[in-house]
Amino acid sequence: MIDAYEDPGTPDSRGGWAYLAWLVRCQPWRALAGAVLASVWMVLMAVAPYLLSKAVDDGLEPGDTAALAGWTAALFAVGAFNAWVSIMRHRTMTRVRMDGYFRTTKVVVGHTLRLGAALPRQVGAAEVVTIGVSDVHTIAGALTVIGPGVGSVVVYVFVAGLLLSVSPLLAAVVLLGMPVVAVLVGPLMSRLQGTETEYRERQGVLTARIGDLAGGLRVLNGLGGKELFAASFDRDSQRLRAQGYRVGAVTSWMQALGVGLPTLFLAVVTWLAARLAAQGDMTVGELVSVYGYVAVLIGPVAFLVDMGYQLSRGVVAARRVVRLLRLVPAPDTDTDAGSGVADAPVEPSALHDPVSGVRVAPGRLTALVGARHTEVTAVVDRLGRYGPTDATWGGVRLDAVPLDQVRERILVADNEADLFAGSLREVVGGRRAPSPADVGRAVRAAAADDIVKGLPEGLESPVTAQGRSLSGGQRQRVRLVRALLADPGTLLAVEPTSALDAHTEAAVAQRLRAARTGRTTVVTTTSPLLLAQADTVHYLVDGKVTATGRHHDLLEREPGYRSLVARDTDDTDDTDGLGPDPEPDPVDDAGGDKGTDSDSDSDSDTGAGAGAGAEEVVR
């Protein structure tokens, strides 16, 4: 079985069947052993009726006790040996399935890591979850074709040969059973693949809805959208249930055939054998053996039908894995789009997006404002090189610069970026080991002092995956702490304060500007408190810059801008960047969150003594 640290190899991504074949090729000797052991196991089961017939004809019927004892002993020895073979077959096939399971898991996890931040831009989280939770199990189950599948074919031919020595008519009936199985099961396999594919697609959609529900139920409730979401979820659930019934209908027919066809064979062949015995063309022992042969075939025929069922589902699951594996990460360089490979500018340089007209001056705080969130984030994606881009960096095409240099100096901080489980210090530090002083300054700049003080062990307190133990606003500030600790030359922050109340937002705006002095910073926001701190504000309409200037200037001369960023008419003339005191008293520096974006009760600690300096908190 594959080791946890072993290279899983390069998967065959040409299709579902090719991927399943690759899993078999990765373990050829184990797969061969599974096929051989399964074949021996089933053949020895078919040998038992032969030995039983000999015991009847040579010992029981003529009254030969010695012959009866000898054949009985042989029957016992074969049975005992076959029990050991069965154990080894089961162990081997378990290893085959587990190897396929873990190898697929490693391939999927490794590829998602290679995709990196490009993953959520190419495939939904629900697709990855469905693959990791369900599809890998289905693929592993499909590998049963190696053992019982091959063994079933071998014993089928073996039994037909034994019957040929007894009666050519009976052998012909058994041999004709295989085409009958193919004719009946084949169309069902094709139909199952189609219904199963649609079912998996709908399952992925519903999984995505469940993820949205878990992450934003309180937000939906606060905005009055819970009923709308519940109605949409109910419709999707009904569609998935209906599709599940269709899958179940096909599956039930296949399982019914798996039980019914062997029983039909048993009835037909036993009836023919009984007639031959009554006519004197077959001995009593041969009649017993024929009954035993056909009874043994019940298992193999059922295995063959189940093999078709498992393969149909396995191919569907493998196609989903292959579809994920075909996604490619952002290329290191794009020589076709630009002028070849070029090094990043040595000095801090301007970023320019010709599509929108946004120009980011080095060493300054720039804000992007737009009515449509997707249009503004598209600009950030182009400036951060997350997808095709014509942006330039100091006059050099961004897609001509090696990707590692781009990632090292330009950081896109999404307000929905993942948070991994671990201590708070590990969550904000990432791969680095920042000093306590650096952590303290970043915590202070993000107004996250109250978070640290509110946790029982401070920075050493455990944080659950995705920060579920924190509120929405707390998670946002933790992400900002992490981005500030990375200290990139250029920081592109998407809505860094959208979940904060005005009091905390004012503190973050003031401290963010101070913390990033001399560094290039871009924020997307409609907050007047944050916009007032910006050196340059770009107002975008339909993804294009229509006005550029300081916040106060745009308020006076751009009605659209004013209506977009003014939170109410009384505040329009009071957005001078000061707002609430940016350096409030210790008791007031609580750093609360907007009520509609808080999805836990962890903000209840945000009023008590949170104003101590972050350096003291870290200590």
XYZ file of C-alpha atoms in Angstrom:
619
model
C 0.000 0.000 0.000
C 1.219 3.497 -0.800
C 3.240 5.174 1.924
C 2.056 8.494 3.320
C 5.205 10.189 2.042
C 5.561 8.273 -1.215
C 5.114 9.962 -4.562
C 1.724 8.798 -5.887
C 2.948 9.053 -9.469
C 1.567 10.854 -12.490
C -2.092 9.982 -13.037
C -3.560 9.229 -16.438
C -5.983 12.105 -16.991
C -7.300 11.090 -20.395
C -10.599 9.910 -18.942
C -12.360 7.922 -16.236
C -11.468 4.491 -17.621
C -7.852 5.540 -18.139
C -7.623 6.755 -14.559
C -8.978 3.476 -13.155
C -6.507 1.541 -15.324
C -3.682 3.740 -13.986
C -4.611 2.818 -10.409
C -4.286 -0.841 -11.363
C -0.940 -0.298 -13.106
C 0.422 1.401 -9.999
C 0.190 -1.898 -8.080
C 0.638 -4.618 -10.720
C 1.860 -7.433 -8.473
C -0.771 -6.841 -5.831
C -3.451 -6.629 -8.505
C -2.193 -9.872 -10.074
C -2.132 -11.569 -6.673
C -5.695 -10.428 -6.005
C -6.869 -11.795 -9.356
C -5.075 -15.132 -8.856
C -6.273 -15.596 -5.280
C -9.859 -14.727 -6.224
C -9.732 -17.150 -9.158
C -8.323 -19.969 -7.010
C -10.888 -19.259 -4.299
C -13.821 -19.508 -6.686
C -12.437 -22.476 -8.606
C -11.955 -24.410 -5.368
C -15.548 -23.643 -4.448
C -16.536 -25.248 -7.754
C -14.262 -28.224 -7.007
C -16.258 -29.011 -3.860
C -19.359 -30.250 -5.769
C -17.103 -32.445 -7.914
C -15.584 -34.066 -4.804
C -19.047 -34.443 -3.333
C -20.281 -36.225 -6.468
C -17.324 -38.605 -6.290
C -18.089 -39.349 -2.658
C -21.678 -40.212 -3.625
C -20.902 -42.278 -6.729
C -17.734 -44.079 -5.489
C -18.451 -44.384 -1.785
C -22.016 -43.794 -0.670
C -23.949 -45.529 -3.477
C -21.809 -48.739 -3.712
C -21.253 -48.741 0.095
C -17.447 -48.361 -0.114
C -16.560 -46.862 3.276
C -12.887 -46.350 2.458
C -13.658 -44.444 -0.747
C -16.271 -42.396 1.099
C -13.784 -41.517 3.826
C -11.102 -40.629 1.279
C -13.312 -38.301 -0.723
C -14.673 -36.781 2.483
C -11.144 -36.080 3.700
C -10.278 -34.521 0.349
C -13.397 -32.371 0.581
C -12.401 -31.235 4.081
C -8.807 -30.462 3.003
C -9.963 -28.445 0.003
C -12.420 -26.539 2.178
C -9.784 -25.727 4.810
C -7.266 -24.604 2.195
C -9.889 -22.520 0.443
C -10.729 -20.799 3.733
C -7.085 -19.687 3.968
C -7.165 -18.580 0.321
C -10.302 -16.567 1.046
C -8.579 -14.774 3.922
C -5.548 -13.916 1.789
C -7.813 -12.814 -1.081
C -9.724 -10.485 1.222
C -6.524 -9.026 2.673
C -5.024 -8.482 -0.761
C -8.140 -6.856 -2.183
C -8.404 -4.622 0.877
C -4.865 -3.432 0.200
C -5.734 -2.893 -3.471
C -8.726 -0.762 -2.561
C -6.880 1.158 0.150
C -4.007 1.865 -2.228
C -6.453 3.256 -4.773
C -8.162 5.293 -2.057
C -5.007 6.824 -0.613
C -3.336 7.274 -3.987
C -6.356 9.178 -5.299
C -6.478 11.242 -2.121
C -2.792 12.149 -2.439
C -3.177 12.986 -6.119
C -6.175 15.236 -5.440
C -4.607 16.948 -2.420
C -1.304 17.432 -4.232
C -2.994 18.928 -7.254
C -5.116 21.286 -5.172
C -1.923 22.468 -3.495
C -0.322 23.075 -6.879
C -3.369 25.040 -7.972
C -3.027 27.151 -4.833
C -5.005 30.359 -4.871
C -6.137 29.603 -8.425
C -8.275 26.693 -7.130
C -11.340 28.646 -5.917
C -11.280 30.629 -9.155
C -11.603 27.458 -11.238
C -13.696 25.057 -9.190
C -16.131 25.385 -6.316
C -15.336 24.163 -2.837
C -18.326 21.826 -3.018
C -16.743 19.958 -5.945
C -13.552 19.352 -3.974
C -15.527 18.291 -0.900
C -17.631 15.831 -2.903
C -14.509 14.318 -4.468
C -12.738 14.009 -1.135
C -15.702 12.649 0.803
C -17.542 10.468 -1.698
C -15.762 9.947 -5.002
C -12.554 8.463 -3.580
C -14.624 5.758 -1.838
C -16.476 4.996 -5.058
C -13.250 4.745 -7.054
C -11.746 2.380 -4.487
C -14.868 0.210 -4.640
C -14.592 -0.008 -8.427
C -11.235 -1.783 -8.072
C -13.086 -4.930 -6.950
C -13.071 -5.838 -10.643
C -9.470 -6.949 -10.108
C -10.347 -9.732 -7.670
C -13.899 -11.074 -7.689
C -14.435 -9.743 -11.205
C -11.572 -11.714 -12.756
C -12.290 -14.718 -10.525
C -15.920 -14.754 -11.607
C -14.978 -14.992 -15.273
C -12.430 -17.741 -14.575
C -14.805 -19.894 -12.501
C -17.580 -19.357 -15.047
C -15.418 -20.874 -17.766
C -14.178 -23.587 -15.367
C -17.709 -24.659 -14.411
C -18.734 -24.688 -18.066
C -15.832 -27.067 -18.739
C -16.887 -29.366 -15.878
C -20.447 -29.392 -17.139
C -19.230 -30.217 -20.630
C -17.915 -33.530 -19.289
C -21.322 -34.215 -17.790
C -23.693 -32.864 -20.460
C -22.981 -30.636 -23.479
C -26.567 -29.330 -23.210
C -26.019 -28.069 -19.666
C -22.670 -26.524 -20.637
C -24.322 -24.670 -23.518
C -27.039 -23.290 -21.236
C -24.429 -21.988 -18.772
C -22.233 -20.481 -21.490
C -25.210 -18.710 -23.048
C -25.908 -17.082 -19.706
C -22.990 -14.668 -20.059
C -24.329 -12.959 -23.221
C -27.733 -12.771 -21.552
C -26.160 -10.952 -18.596
C -24.365 -8.547 -20.938
C -27.533 -7.815 -22.915
C -29.573 -7.132 -19.788
C -26.976 -5.265 -17.726
C -25.228 -3.297 -20.493
C -27.979 -0.722 -21.128
C -28.494 -0.339 -17.392
C -24.801 0.446 -16.937
C -24.975 3.230 -19.533
C -28.122 4.644 -17.982
C -26.613 4.454 -14.497
C -23.573 6.456 -15.613
C -25.823 9.223 -16.937
C -28.095 9.406 -13.901
C -25.168 9.091 -11.501
C -23.317 11.939 -13.234
C -26.307 14.251 -12.933
C -26.805 13.197 -9.322
C -23.189 14.056 -8.462
C -23.532 17.444 -10.103
C -26.644 18.277 -8.114
C -24.997 16.948 -4.982
C -22.113 19.362 -5.509
C -24.544 22.278 -5.863
C -26.331 21.336 -2.662
C -23.030 20.906 -0.816
C -22.093 24.429 -1.835
C -25.422 25.692 -0.486
C -24.808 23.911 2.806
C -21.384 25.556 3.042
C -22.937 28.950 2.426
C -25.546 28.222 5.056
C -22.974 27.202 7.668
C -20.870 30.274 6.997
C -23.529 32.963 6.880
C -26.769 31.953 8.574
C -26.716 34.835 11.013
C -25.868 37.275 8.260
C -28.829 36.010 6.211
C -31.071 36.216 9.241
C -29.977 39.775 9.963
C -30.597 40.837 6.384
C -33.947 39.088 6.215
C -32.782 36.621 3.581
C -33.174 33.416 5.561
C -36.548 32.537 4.032
C -35.295 33.154 0.495
C -32.271 30.954 1.096
C -34.424 28.259 2.725
C -36.758 28.224 -0.295
C -33.817 27.890 -2.687
C -32.287 25.137 -0.562
C -35.631 23.318 -0.474
C -35.885 23.406 -4.288
C -32.357 22.057 -4.685
C -33.044 19.348 -2.114
C -36.171 18.257 -3.950
C -34.312 18.084 -7.255
C -31.528 16.045 -5.645
C -34.048 13.692 -4.065
C -35.825 13.191 -7.387
C -32.516 12.476 -9.090
C -31.619 10.096 -6.275
C -34.820 8.190 -6.944
C -33.824 7.849 -10.592
C -30.402 6.544 -9.597
C -32.049 4.188 -7.109
C -34.418 2.873 -9.761
C -31.559 1.857 -12.053
C -29.546 0.503 -9.132
C -32.473 -1.601 -7.925
C -32.827 -3.207 -11.355
C -29.130 -4.062 -11.442
C -29.220 -5.522 -7.947
C -32.385 -7.443 -8.774
C -30.665 -8.950 -11.801
C -27.693 -9.817 -9.621
C -29.977 -11.987 -7.483
C -32.519 -13.050 -10.097
C -30.263 -14.233 -12.922
C -28.291 -16.758 -10.820
C -31.559 -18.080 -9.382
C -32.945 -18.452 -12.891
C -29.816 -20.353 -13.961
C -30.140 -22.598 -10.935
C -33.751 -23.396 -11.770
C -33.214 -24.031 -15.482
C -30.066 -26.107 -15.155
C -31.409 -28.110 -12.194
C -34.596 -28.886 -14.116
C -32.622 -30.071 -17.154
C -30.267 -32.122 -14.966
C -33.176 -33.760 -13.147
C -34.723 -34.796 -16.476
C -31.418 -36.264 -17.627
C -31.071 -38.172 -14.354
C -34.638 -39.477 -14.631
C -33.877 -40.690 -18.168
C -30.771 -42.489 -16.944
C -28.359 -40.234 -18.811
C -26.827 -38.926 -15.559
C -25.879 -40.552 -12.281
C -27.145 -39.380 -8.909
C -23.656 -38.088 -8.051
C -23.506 -36.119 -11.285
C -26.925 -34.637 -10.500
C -25.625 -33.529 -7.112
C -22.516 -32.065 -8.708
C -24.543 -30.161 -11.326
C -26.704 -28.669 -8.609
C -23.549 -27.723 -6.701
C -21.911 -26.168 -9.782
C -24.900 -23.986 -10.494
C -25.240 -23.054 -6.826
C -21.590 -21.988 -6.869
C -22.283 -19.851 -9.956
C -24.766 -17.741 -7.991
C -21.843 -15.900 -6.394
C -19.830 -15.237 -9.570
C -22.843 -14.082 -11.574
C -23.839 -11.755 -8.753
C -20.248 -10.506 -8.649
C -20.318 -9.824 -12.382
C -23.490 -7.770 -12.097
C -22.153 -5.928 -9.071
C -18.906 -5.373 -10.954
C -20.859 -3.586 -13.680
C -22.602 -1.468 -11.059
C -19.366 -0.568 -9.263
C -17.549 0.181 -12.519
C -20.328 2.477 -13.703
C -20.203 4.491 -10.500
C -16.404 4.336 -10.401
C -16.068 5.749 -13.911
C -18.356 8.658 -13.020
C -16.300 9.390 -9.897
C -13.027 9.009 -11.818
C -14.214 11.497 -14.442
C -14.804 14.046 -11.704
C -11.282 13.474 -10.395
C -9.864 13.757 -13.899
C -11.771 16.998 -14.444
C -10.102 18.410 -11.345
C -6.682 17.123 -12.402
C -7.039 18.822 -15.777
C -7.185 22.223 -14.118
C -3.852 23.941 -14.482
C -2.269 26.418 -12.079
C -1.333 29.878 -13.187
C 1.614 29.536 -15.581
C 4.965 30.702 -14.296
C 5.414 32.850 -17.386
C 3.331 33.570 -20.459
C 5.807 34.182 -23.245
C 3.096 34.180 -25.876
C 1.256 37.082 -24.290
C 4.226 39.310 -23.599
C 7.824 39.848 -24.494
C 9.271 36.794 -22.816
C 10.603 36.284 -19.299
C 11.632 39.346 -17.331
C 12.719 39.968 -13.762
C 10.552 41.957 -11.414
C 11.472 45.631 -10.981
C 14.212 46.118 -8.419
C 12.702 49.256 -6.908
C 9.067 49.729 -5.868
C 7.237 50.430 -9.100
C 3.788 51.361 -10.304
C 1.168 48.748 -11.155
C -1.078 49.540 -14.109
C -4.187 47.719 -15.291
C -4.971 48.918 -18.833
C -8.365 47.179 -18.864
C -9.765 49.331 -16.061
C -7.328 52.231 -16.245
C -6.265 51.763 -12.599
C -2.747 52.954 -11.847
C -1.243 52.227 -8.439
C 1.577 54.532 -7.426
C 4.368 52.921 -5.374
C 4.568 53.674 -1.673
C 1.030 55.075 -1.459
C -2.368 53.976 -0.192
C -4.780 53.563 -3.116
C -8.486 52.750 -2.828
C -10.738 51.186 -5.458
C -14.449 51.965 -5.246
C -17.180 50.418 -7.367
C -20.839 49.544 -7.081
C -20.234 45.978 -8.249
C -17.934 43.954 -6.061
C -17.019 41.538 -8.861
C -15.754 44.332 -11.114
C -13.479 45.715 -8.405
C -12.117 42.321 -7.399
C -11.464 41.546 -11.076
C -9.057 44.500 -11.089
C -7.337 43.105 -7.999
C -7.074 39.671 -9.622
C -5.391 41.185 -12.664
C -3.019 43.281 -10.557
C -2.203 40.209 -8.451
C -1.943 37.920 -11.501
C -4.702 35.526 -10.633
C -5.766 34.761 -14.163
C -5.108 36.281 -17.597
C -3.801 39.817 -17.262
C -2.422 42.678 -19.340
C -1.256 44.530 -16.240
C 2.246 45.957 -16.113
C 4.640 46.340 -13.201
C 7.122 49.117 -13.664
C 6.524 48.957 -17.417
C 7.071 45.167 -17.510
C 4.165 42.866 -18.282
C 3.151 41.154 -15.067
C 2.634 37.803 -16.798
C 6.222 37.896 -18.071
C 7.654 38.007 -14.538
C 8.356 34.632 -12.848
C 5.390 33.758 -10.683
C 7.458 33.210 -7.539
C 8.734 36.789 -7.779
C 5.166 38.064 -8.159
C 3.933 36.073 -5.164
C 6.897 37.142 -3.056
C 6.294 40.853 -3.529
C 2.578 41.195 -4.351
C 0.059 39.784 -1.877
C -3.683 39.603 -2.494
C -5.454 39.490 0.899
C -8.999 38.298 0.298
C -11.485 38.876 3.088
C -12.689 35.287 2.623
C -9.222 33.702 2.611
C -8.939 30.343 4.370
C -7.898 30.122 7.998
C -6.273 26.858 9.041
C -6.659 25.244 12.433
C -3.969 25.863 15.040
C -3.003 28.328 17.689
C -3.744 31.973 16.938
C -0.005 32.621 16.701
C 0.351 29.874 14.069
C -2.712 31.097 12.167
C -1.370 34.644 11.780
C 2.283 33.626 11.407
C 1.843 31.032 8.667
C 5.100 29.434 7.571
C 7.098 32.213 9.178
C 8.082 32.525 12.821
C 7.556 36.256 13.416
C 9.006 37.859 16.503
C 6.703 38.831 19.379
C 7.326 42.489 18.566
C 6.260 42.008 14.939
C 3.156 40.109 16.005
C 2.335 42.840 18.509
C 2.603 45.603 15.925
C 0.433 43.683 13.434
C -2.180 42.925 16.088
C -2.252 46.576 17.084
C -2.516 47.770 13.476
C -5.477 45.448 12.822
C -7.203 46.525 16.063
C -7.161 42.885 17.128
C -5.994 43.519 20.701
C -9.362 42.552 22.126
C -9.317 39.226 20.281
C -6.013 38.249 21.860
C -7.078 39.394 25.317
C -10.481 37.723 25.053
C -9.045 34.277 24.316
C -8.147 32.183 27.389
C -4.518 31.594 26.362
C -4.001 34.672 24.225
C -1.974 33.981 21.100
C -1.544 30.349 22.137
C -5.300 29.732 22.167
C -6.508 27.188 19.589
C -8.505 28.416 16.604
C -10.727 26.023 14.676
C -10.530 25.566 10.918
C -11.844 28.602 9.002
C -11.942 30.435 12.334
C -15.391 29.061 13.166
C -14.727 29.779 16.846
C -14.443 33.498 16.010
C -17.038 35.981 14.808
C -17.088 37.341 11.267
C -15.393 40.600 12.232
C -12.793 38.812 14.332
C -11.921 36.540 11.441
C -11.522 39.562 9.196
C -9.104 41.218 11.599
C -7.149 37.974 12.028
C -6.755 37.819 8.237
C -5.533 41.408 8.259
C -2.995 40.584 10.982
C -1.706 37.724 8.841
C -1.420 39.967 5.776
C 0.440 42.660 7.712
C 2.863 40.111 9.172
C 3.671 38.925 5.643
C 4.845 42.515 5.017
C 4.716 42.385 1.191
C 6.030 45.197 -0.937
C 2.551 45.507 -2.439
C -0.576 44.586 -0.490
C -3.905 44.265 -2.328
C -6.590 43.989 0.355
C -10.157 43.125 -0.632
C -12.725 44.722 1.699
C -10.484 44.542 4.789
C -13.006 46.268 7.100
C -16.422 45.303 5.717
C -17.407 43.322 8.841
C -16.278 45.920 11.414
C -18.293 48.568 13.209
C -17.514 52.210 12.537
C -15.532 52.644 15.761
C -13.155 49.769 15.028
C -13.070 50.632 11.336
C -11.769 54.119 12.121
C -8.979 52.690 14.248
C -8.035 50.142 11.583
C -8.017 52.796 8.856
C -5.678 55.071 10.820
C -3.359 52.281 11.955
C -3.263 50.535 8.567
C -2.009 53.698 6.922
C 0.680 54.105 9.591
C 1.712 50.448 9.466
C 2.086 50.524 5.678
C 3.962 53.809 5.442
C 6.374 53.663 2.509
C 4.752 50.485 1.196
C 2.311 50.120 -1.693
C -1.183 49.332 -0.481
C -4.434 48.912 -2.412
C -7.798 48.450 -0.710
C -11.207 47.824 -2.211
C -13.853 49.466 -0.052
C -16.829 51.781 0.100
C -16.112 52.828 3.687
C -15.720 56.628 4.012
C -13.520 56.078 7.085
C -11.027 54.049 5.089
C -11.369 56.112 1.916
C -10.508 59.283 3.815
C -7.089 57.806 4.612
C -6.279 56.968 0.987
C -3.812 59.035 -1.020
C -5.677 58.183 -4.237
C -9.188 56.937 -4.840
C -10.236 55.376 -8.147
C -13.994 55.397 -8.744
C -14.991 52.628 -11.156
C -18.184 52.332 -13.155
C -18.709 49.185 -15.259
C -15.157 48.151 -14.426
C -13.584 51.366 -15.780
C -12.064 54.302 -13.910
C -14.367 57.288 -14.330
C -12.877 59.555 -11.676
C -9.674 59.723 -9.663
C -8.755 61.972 -6.753
C -8.919 62.376 -3.001
C -11.980 61.267 -1.101
C -13.145 64.825 -0.322
C -12.789 65.925 -3.931
C -14.795 62.998 -5.249
C -17.528 63.611 -2.706
C -17.940 67.136 -4.012
C -17.839 66.503 -7.751
C -19.110 62.922 -8.266
C -22.766 62.374 -7.291
C -22.546 58.670 -8.036
C -19.518 58.302 -5.801
C -21.182 60.297 -3.049
C -24.344 58.186 -3.084
C -22.273 55.005 -3.084
C -19.965 55.701 -0.150
C -22.145 57.935 2.071
C -23.624 55.718 4.757
C -26.308 58.294 5.456
C -26.889 61.888 4.463
C -25.828 63.257 7.826
C -22.400 61.638 7.626
C -21.554 62.822 4.134
C -19.966 66.066 5.259
C -18.291 64.573 8.295
C -16.024 62.052 6.579
C -12.805 63.900 7.179
C -10.835 60.834 8.026
C -11.074 61.402 11.739
C -14.534 60.023 12.445
C -14.296 58.384 15.833
C -11.049 59.025 17.632
C -8.507 56.861 15.772
C -6.620 56.337 18.999
C -9.454 55.832 21.499
C -9.147 55.351 25.199
C -8.161 51.850 26.331
C -11.603 50.926 27.592
C -13.254 52.024 24.330
C -10.780 50.319 21.983
C -12.856 47.206 21.958
C -12.921 46.517 18.255
C -16.458 45.299 17.805
C -18.001 43.803 14.702
C -21.053 44.683 12.678
C -23.953 42.807 14.174
C -25.178 41.413 10.883
C -21.860 39.703 10.141
C -21.230 38.069 13.476
C -21.928 34.373 13.432
C -20.849 33.466 16.939
C -21.113 34.866 20.416
C -17.379 35.351 20.746
C -17.727 39.142 20.576
C -19.108 39.248 24.083
C -15.620 39.852 25.394
C -14.955 42.928 23.307
C -15.712 45.494 25.951
C -13.312 44.655 28.743
C -9.797 45.975 28.940
C -8.865 45.463 25.295
C -6.867 48.639 24.999
C -3.591 47.386 26.411
C -0.763 47.657 23.947
C -0.398 44.655 21.663
C 3.231 44.249 22.642
C 2.108 43.746 26.236
C -0.583 41.298 25.087
C 2.001 39.232 23.217
C 4.193 39.006 26.261
